[in-house]
Amino acid sequence: MWIPVVLSLSVVFWVGNCQFPPFNETCVSNAYPPNKTNAVPWYTINLDLPPKQRWTQVGQEKKAGIKKLLVSFIDFAKAWSENATGKVVDFLIREGGKIDDTLPQPYADEMRGLAEATGIPLGEIVLYNIFYELFTVCTSIVAEDPSGKLFHVRNLDFGLFLGWDVKTKTWEITDALRPTVVNLDFQKGGKTVFKSVNFAGYIGILTAVKPGMFTLTMNERFNMDGGYIGVLEWILGIRTGKWMGFLTRETMEKAESYQEAVAMLSQTEMLAPAYFIVGGNKSGEGCVITRSREKAIDVWRMDQANNWYILETNYDHWENPLFLDDRRTPAHKCMQKTTSKNVSIKGLFNVLSSKPVLNKLTTYSALMQVNSGHLESWLQYCPDPCQPF
């Protein structure tokens, strides 16, 4: 597992800048509503349009942010030119346009449309749509109020080891990501199919709600059989698995129930391991699907746990989290302090805004309620003193 190894070697890096674990959780109670300046803008993705035209508005309006982010990421990749990250990134920049020909429709044409709308080379657009599967560190919660209504919330943390600024105590990639966060309303025939929170230019799905049916978030799973292997296999012509973002997108478009979504996310071979956190529309319908690349190795269900919530960060729920990255324990303590009586948009946003669940990697918090189809998201900033991750 490469991230824990790097983390263990990075302890000295944080001396003098940040406190050491174990962290004392600070369960806040007054974070909601956030400052309106942190609200995320909305765009419509019209699925009735030809794929090349679906992302034109988003691409044109957010191209400066996407370009800035790619420049930063590619610069870091060049610094890693001798390891797997650098080699994969370098190959994708050079050959990404050819790889695009191997991707299924409509995603290949959507990426071509984004390249045209932004003026960014196609290889870099392909790279942009891959690296979210490799660097995403998150907290996801499905919780039930006393009436049986389900809420699904998440913090999306991104940018680990990508440019820590000692002076400002911020991650360069994390800061570059926030201006690209958008809410999307995917529509057919003028009606909503599902809603999502995306980084502009990323056509897959990490956070979404299908009104009245189910909610979905994806968290990265650190594993030896990780995403780099799947990417390399794809490059070499072994293409039996799906890109994670394409699988989640297909699930949001095609699944018509919580059960169907769980089945699709459990049984489909993928390029990278992951955690899929799924919420339904009935009492007890919440689960964490722990995925290898081939299939689900565990489906942890909220009703079987006899609990009113289920919570996932980036570690198998039956194993202890990494000592240096234990967001799980503080999150559980804040949920217990909240109690089921206070499960709501406000109550759960307070949990997401409590350190170290909120940390320097946090780009946004998303809040969903399935029955109403409610989705709102807010840019997040962690004021000092704050943990790097």
Coordinates of C-alpha atoms in Angstrom, one line a residue:
M1 CA 0.0 0.0 0.0
W2 CA 1.9 3.0 -1.2
I3 CA 0.2 5.9 0.6
P4 CA 0.9 4.6 4.1
V5 CA 4.5 4.0 3.2
V6 CA 4.8 7.6 1.9
L7 CA 2.9 8.9 5.0
S8 CA 5.3 7.2 7.4
L9 CA 8.2 8.7 5.6
S10 CA 6.6 12.2 5.8
V11 CA 6.3 12.5 9.5
V12 CA 9.3 14.8 9.7
F13 CA 7.8 17.0 7.1
W14 CA 5.0 18.1 9.4
V15 CA 7.2 19.0 12.4
G16 CA 6.8 22.7 13.3
N17 CA 3.9 23.1 10.9
C18 CA 1.0 21.0 12.2
Q19 CA 0.0 19.0 15.3
F20 CA 0.6 15.2 15.5
P21 CA -2.1 12.6 15.7
P22 CA -4.1 11.4 17.5
F23 CA -6.1 14.5 16.8
N24 CA -8.7 15.8 19.3
E25 CA -12.0 16.1 17.5
T26 CA -13.7 19.5 17.5
C27 CA -17.4 18.9 16.9
V28 CA -18.8 22.2 15.8
S29 CA -22.5 23.1 16.0
N30 CA -22.7 26.4 14.1
A31 CA -21.2 25.8 10.7
Y32 CA -24.5 25.9 8.8
P33 CA -25.4 27.9 6.8
P34 CA -22.0 28.6 5.3
N35 CA -20.9 31.9 3.8
K36 CA -22.8 32.4 0.5
T37 CA -19.5 33.2 -1.3
N38 CA -18.7 29.5 -0.9
A39 CA -21.8 28.4 -2.8
V40 CA -21.1 26.2 -5.9
P41 CA -22.6 27.2 -9.3
W42 CA -25.1 25.1 -11.2
Y43 CA -24.9 24.0 -14.9
T44 CA -27.2 21.8 -17.0
I45 CA -25.8 18.8 -18.9
N46 CA -28.3 18.1 -21.7
L47 CA -28.1 14.4 -22.5
D48 CA -30.3 14.9 -25.6
L49 CA -27.4 16.8 -27.2
P50 CA -24.7 15.1 -29.3
P51 CA -22.0 14.1 -26.8
K52 CA -19.5 16.6 -28.3
Q53 CA -21.8 19.5 -27.4
R54 CA -22.9 18.5 -23.9
W55 CA -20.0 20.1 -22.0
T56 CA -19.4 23.2 -24.2
Q57 CA -20.7 25.7 -21.7
V58 CA -18.9 24.2 -18.7
G59 CA -15.7 23.9 -20.7
Q60 CA -15.7 27.4 -22.0
E61 CA -16.6 29.0 -18.7
K62 CA -14.2 26.9 -16.6
K63 CA -11.3 26.4 -19.1
A64 CA -9.0 28.8 -17.2
G65 CA -9.4 26.8 -14.0
I66 CA -8.9 23.4 -15.8
K67 CA -5.8 24.7 -17.5
K68 CA -4.3 26.0 -14.3
L69 CA -5.0 22.7 -12.5
L70 CA -3.5 20.6 -15.3
V71 CA -0.3 22.8 -15.5
S72 CA 0.2 22.2 -11.7
F73 CA -0.5 18.5 -11.9
I74 CA 1.8 18.0 -14.9
D75 CA 4.6 19.9 -13.2
F76 CA 4.4 17.6 -10.2
A77 CA 4.3 14.5 -12.5
K78 CA 7.5 15.7 -14.2
A79 CA 9.1 15.8 -10.8
W80 CA 8.1 12.1 -10.4
S81 CA 9.4 11.2 -13.9
E82 CA 11.2 8.1 -12.6
N83 CA 8.2 6.5 -10.8
A84 CA 4.9 5.0 -11.9
T85 CA 3.0 8.2 -11.6
G86 CA 5.4 10.2 -13.8
K87 CA 5.6 7.5 -16.4
V88 CA 1.8 7.1 -16.7
V89 CA 1.2 10.8 -16.9
D90 CA 4.0 11.3 -19.5
F91 CA 2.5 8.6 -21.6
L92 CA -1.0 10.0 -21.4
I93 CA 0.1 13.4 -22.4
R94 CA 1.8 12.0 -25.5
E95 CA -0.6 9.3 -26.4
G96 CA -3.9 10.3 -24.7
G97 CA -5.6 11.2 -28.0
K98 CA -5.0 7.6 -29.2
I99 CA -6.2 6.1 -25.9
D100 CA -9.4 8.2 -26.3
D101 CA -10.1 6.0 -29.4
T102 CA -10.3 3.0 -27.1
L103 CA -12.8 4.5 -24.7
P104 CA -16.5 3.7 -24.9
Q105 CA -19.1 6.1 -26.2
P106 CA -20.4 8.6 -25.4
Y107 CA -17.4 9.4 -23.1
A108 CA -14.8 9.5 -25.9
D109 CA -16.8 12.1 -27.8
E110 CA -17.6 14.1 -24.6
M111 CA -13.8 14.3 -24.0
R112 CA -13.3 15.4 -27.6
G113 CA -15.9 18.1 -27.1
L114 CA -14.2 19.3 -23.9
A115 CA -10.9 19.5 -25.7
E116 CA -12.5 21.7 -28.4
A117 CA -14.3 23.9 -25.9
T118 CA -11.3 24.5 -23.7
G119 CA -8.5 24.5 -26.3
I120 CA -6.7 21.9 -24.1
P121 CA -5.0 18.9 -26.0
L122 CA -7.1 15.8 -25.9
G123 CA -4.3 13.8 -24.2
E124 CA -4.5 16.2 -21.2
I125 CA -8.3 16.0 -21.1
V126 CA -8.0 12.2 -20.9
L127 CA -5.4 12.6 -18.1
Y128 CA -7.7 15.0 -16.3
N129 CA -10.4 12.3 -16.3
I130 CA -8.1 9.7 -14.9
F131 CA -6.3 11.3 -12.0
Y132 CA -9.4 11.7 -9.8
E133 CA -9.5 7.9 -9.6
L134 CA -6.0 7.9 -8.0
F135 CA -5.8 10.8 -5.5
T136 CA -9.2 11.1 -3.9
V137 CA -9.3 10.9 0.0
C138 CA -12.8 11.4 1.4
T139 CA -15.4 11.0 4.2
S140 CA -18.9 9.8 3.3
I141 CA -21.9 9.3 5.6
V142 CA -25.4 7.9 5.0
A143 CA -27.6 8.8 8.0
E144 CA -31.3 8.3 9.0
D145 CA -33.5 10.6 11.0
P146 CA -36.2 9.3 13.4
S147 CA -38.8 9.4 10.7
G148 CA -36.8 7.1 8.4
K149 CA -35.7 9.9 6.0
L150 CA -32.2 9.3 4.6
F151 CA -29.5 11.9 4.2
H152 CA -26.2 11.3 2.4
V153 CA -23.3 13.7 2.8
R154 CA -19.6 13.8 2.0
N155 CA -16.4 15.7 2.1
L156 CA -14.2 15.4 -1.0
D157 CA -10.5 15.7 -0.1
F158 CA -8.0 15.8 -2.9
G159 CA -4.4 16.7 -3.5
L160 CA -2.4 14.5 -1.1
F161 CA 1.3 15.1 -1.6
L162 CA 0.7 17.5 -4.5
G163 CA 2.4 20.7 -3.5
W164 CA 2.4 21.6 0.1
D165 CA 3.2 25.3 0.6
V166 CA 5.0 25.6 4.0
K167 CA 4.3 29.4 4.2
T168 CA 0.6 29.3 3.5
K169 CA 0.1 25.8 4.9
T170 CA -2.1 24.8 1.9
W171 CA -2.0 22.2 -0.9
E172 CA -1.4 23.7 -4.3
I173 CA -3.6 21.2 -6.2
T174 CA -6.4 21.5 -3.6
D175 CA -6.4 25.3 -4.0
A176 CA -6.5 25.0 -7.7
L177 CA -9.4 22.5 -7.6
R178 CA -11.9 24.7 -5.7
P179 CA -12.6 27.1 -8.6
T180 CA -13.5 24.2 -10.8
V181 CA -16.2 22.7 -8.5
V182 CA -19.7 22.7 -10.2
N183 CA -23.1 21.3 -9.5
L184 CA -24.6 19.6 -12.5
D185 CA -28.2 18.8 -13.5
F186 CA -28.1 15.9 -16.0
Q187 CA -31.4 16.1 -18.0
K188 CA -33.3 14.3 -20.7
G189 CA -36.4 15.7 -22.3
G190 CA -36.1 18.7 -20.0
K191 CA -36.4 16.6 -16.9
T192 CA -33.7 15.8 -14.3
V193 CA -32.2 12.3 -14.5
F194 CA -29.8 12.9 -11.7
K195 CA -27.7 15.7 -10.1
S196 CA -24.0 15.6 -9.2
V197 CA -21.1 17.6 -7.9
N198 CA -18.2 17.5 -10.3
F199 CA -14.9 19.1 -11.0
A200 CA -15.5 20.9 -14.3
G201 CA -14.2 18.8 -17.2
Y202 CA -14.5 15.5 -15.3
I203 CA -17.3 13.5 -17.0
G204 CA -17.5 10.7 -14.5
I205 CA -19.4 10.8 -11.2
L206 CA -18.0 11.0 -7.6
T207 CA -21.0 12.5 -5.8
A208 CA -24.7 12.3 -7.0
V209 CA -28.4 11.9 -6.3
K210 CA -31.1 10.3 -8.4
P211 CA -34.2 12.0 -7.0
G212 CA -36.5 9.6 -5.3
M213 CA -34.3 6.6 -5.9
F214 CA -30.7 6.6 -4.5
T215 CA -27.6 8.5 -3.7
L216 CA -24.0 7.7 -4.4
T217 CA -20.5 8.7 -3.4
M218 CA -17.1 7.2 -4.3
N219 CA -14.1 7.1 -2.0
E220 CA -10.7 5.9 -3.1
R221 CA -9.5 2.6 -1.7
F222 CA -5.7 2.3 -1.1
N223 CA -4.6 -1.1 -2.3
M224 CA -1.6 -2.8 -3.8
D225 CA -3.7 -3.8 -6.8
G226 CA -4.4 -0.1 -7.4
G227 CA -5.5 2.2 -10.2
Y228 CA -2.1 2.5 -11.8
I229 CA -2.1 -1.2 -12.6
G230 CA -5.5 -0.9 -14.3
V231 CA -4.4 2.1 -16.3
L232 CA -1.3 0.4 -17.5
E233 CA -3.3 -2.7 -18.4
W234 CA -5.7 -0.5 -20.4
I235 CA -2.7 1.1 -22.2
L236 CA -1.4 -2.4 -23.0
G237 CA -4.7 -3.5 -24.4
I238 CA -6.2 -5.4 -21.5
R239 CA -9.6 -3.7 -21.3
T240 CA -12.0 -6.0 -19.5
G241 CA -12.7 -3.5 -16.7
K242 CA -14.5 -0.2 -16.7
W243 CA -13.2 3.2 -15.7
M244 CA -14.6 3.9 -12.3
G245 CA -16.1 7.2 -13.3
F246 CA -17.8 5.6 -16.3
L247 CA -19.3 2.9 -14.1
T248 CA -20.7 5.5 -11.6
R249 CA -22.0 7.6 -14.5
E250 CA -23.8 4.6 -16.1
T251 CA -25.2 3.6 -12.7
M252 CA -26.7 7.1 -12.2
E253 CA -28.2 7.1 -15.7
K254 CA -29.5 3.5 -15.9
A255 CA -30.2 2.1 -12.4
E256 CA -33.8 2.5 -11.4
S257 CA -33.5 1.5 -7.7
Y258 CA -31.2 1.3 -4.8
Q259 CA -30.9 -2.5 -5.2
E260 CA -30.1 -2.2 -8.9
A261 CA -27.4 0.4 -8.2
V262 CA -25.8 -1.8 -5.5
A263 CA -25.8 -4.7 -7.9
M264 CA -24.1 -2.7 -10.7
L265 CA -21.5 -1.3 -8.4
S266 CA -20.8 -4.6 -6.8
Q267 CA -20.5 -6.9 -9.9
T268 CA -18.8 -4.9 -12.6
E269 CA -15.0 -5.3 -13.1
M270 CA -13.1 -2.0 -12.8
L271 CA -9.7 -0.5 -13.4
A272 CA -9.2 0.6 -9.8
P273 CA -10.4 -0.5 -6.3
A274 CA -12.8 1.8 -4.6
Y275 CA -15.5 2.2 -1.9
F276 CA -19.0 3.0 -3.2
I277 CA -21.3 4.4 -0.6
V278 CA -24.9 4.1 -1.6
G279 CA -28.1 5.4 0.1
G280 CA -31.6 4.4 -0.8
N281 CA -35.1 5.9 -0.2
K282 CA -36.3 3.6 2.6
S283 CA -35.4 3.1 6.2
G284 CA -32.2 1.1 6.6
E285 CA -31.1 1.4 2.9
G286 CA -27.5 2.4 3.2
C287 CA -24.3 0.5 2.5
V288 CA -20.6 0.6 1.8
I289 CA -19.4 -1.5 -1.0
T290 CA -15.7 -2.4 -0.6
R291 CA -14.4 -3.2 -4.1
S292 CA -11.4 -4.9 -5.5
R293 CA -10.8 -4.4 -9.2
E294 CA -12.7 -7.6 -10.0
K295 CA -15.8 -7.5 -7.7
A296 CA -17.1 -6.5 -4.3
I297 CA -15.3 -8.2 -1.4
D298 CA -17.7 -6.9 1.2
V299 CA -21.1 -5.1 1.3
W300 CA -21.5 -3.5 4.7
R301 CA -25.2 -2.7 5.2
M302 CA -26.6 -0.2 7.6
D303 CA -29.7 -2.3 8.5
Q304 CA -27.5 -5.3 9.2
A305 CA -25.3 -3.1 11.5
N306 CA -28.5 -2.1 13.4
N307 CA -27.3 1.5 13.3
W308 CA -28.8 4.8 12.2
Y309 CA -25.8 5.7 10.1
I310 CA -22.9 4.3 8.1
L311 CA -19.6 6.0 7.6
E312 CA -16.6 5.4 5.4
T313 CA -13.3 7.2 4.9
N314 CA -10.5 5.4 3.0
Y315 CA -9.9 2.2 4.9
D316 CA -11.7 -1.1 5.1
H317 CA -14.2 -0.9 7.9
W318 CA -13.0 -4.1 9.5
E319 CA -9.4 -2.7 9.8
N320 CA -8.0 0.1 11.8
P321 CA -7.3 3.3 9.8
L322 CA -3.8 4.5 9.4
F323 CA -2.6 6.2 12.5
L324 CA -1.6 9.4 10.6
D325 CA -4.9 9.6 8.8
D326 CA -7.6 8.7 11.3
R327 CA -10.6 10.8 10.2
R328 CA -12.9 7.9 11.0
T329 CA -12.7 8.0 14.8
P330 CA -13.4 11.8 15.1
A331 CA -16.2 11.5 12.6
H332 CA -17.9 8.7 14.6
K333 CA -17.5 10.7 17.8
C334 CA -19.2 13.8 16.2
M335 CA -22.0 11.6 14.8
Q336 CA -22.6 10.1 18.2
K337 CA -22.7 13.6 19.7
T338 CA -25.1 14.8 17.0
T339 CA -27.5 11.8 17.6
S340 CA -30.2 10.6 15.2
K341 CA -32.6 13.3 16.4
N342 CA -30.4 15.9 14.8
V343 CA -29.8 14.2 11.5
S344 CA -30.5 16.9 8.9
I345 CA -28.7 19.0 6.4
K346 CA -27.5 21.4 9.2
G347 CA -26.5 18.7 11.6
L348 CA -24.5 16.7 9.1
F349 CA -22.8 19.7 7.7
N350 CA -21.6 20.4 11.2
V351 CA -20.0 17.0 11.3
L352 CA -18.3 17.5 7.9
S353 CA -17.1 20.9 9.2
S354 CA -15.5 19.5 12.3
K355 CA -11.7 19.0 12.3
P356 CA -10.0 16.7 11.3
V357 CA -13.0 15.5 9.1
L358 CA -12.5 19.0 7.7
N359 CA -8.8 19.3 6.8
K360 CA -6.4 21.1 4.4
L361 CA -7.3 18.7 1.6
T362 CA -11.1 19.3 1.8
T363 CA -12.3 20.9 -1.4
Y364 CA -16.1 20.7 -0.9
S365 CA -18.9 19.3 1.2
A366 CA -22.0 17.9 -0.5
L367 CA -25.3 17.4 1.2
M368 CA -28.1 15.2 -0.3
Q369 CA -31.6 14.1 0.6
V370 CA -32.9 11.4 -1.7
N371 CA -36.7 11.8 -1.4
S372 CA -36.7 15.4 -2.4
G373 CA -33.8 15.1 -4.7
H374 CA -32.0 17.8 -2.8
L375 CA -28.4 18.5 -3.5
E376 CA -26.3 21.4 -2.3
S377 CA -22.5 21.8 -2.1
W378 CA -20.2 24.3 -0.6
L379 CA -16.5 25.0 -1.0
Q380 CA -14.6 24.3 2.2
Y381 CA -11.6 25.9 3.7
C382 CA -10.0 24.7 6.9
P383 CA -8.8 27.6 9.1
D384 CA -5.6 27.3 11.0
P385 CA -4.7 25.4 13.1
C386 CA -5.7 22.6 10.8
Q387 CA -4.4 19.2 9.9
P388 CA -2.9 18.7 6.5
F389 CA -5.1 15.6 5.8

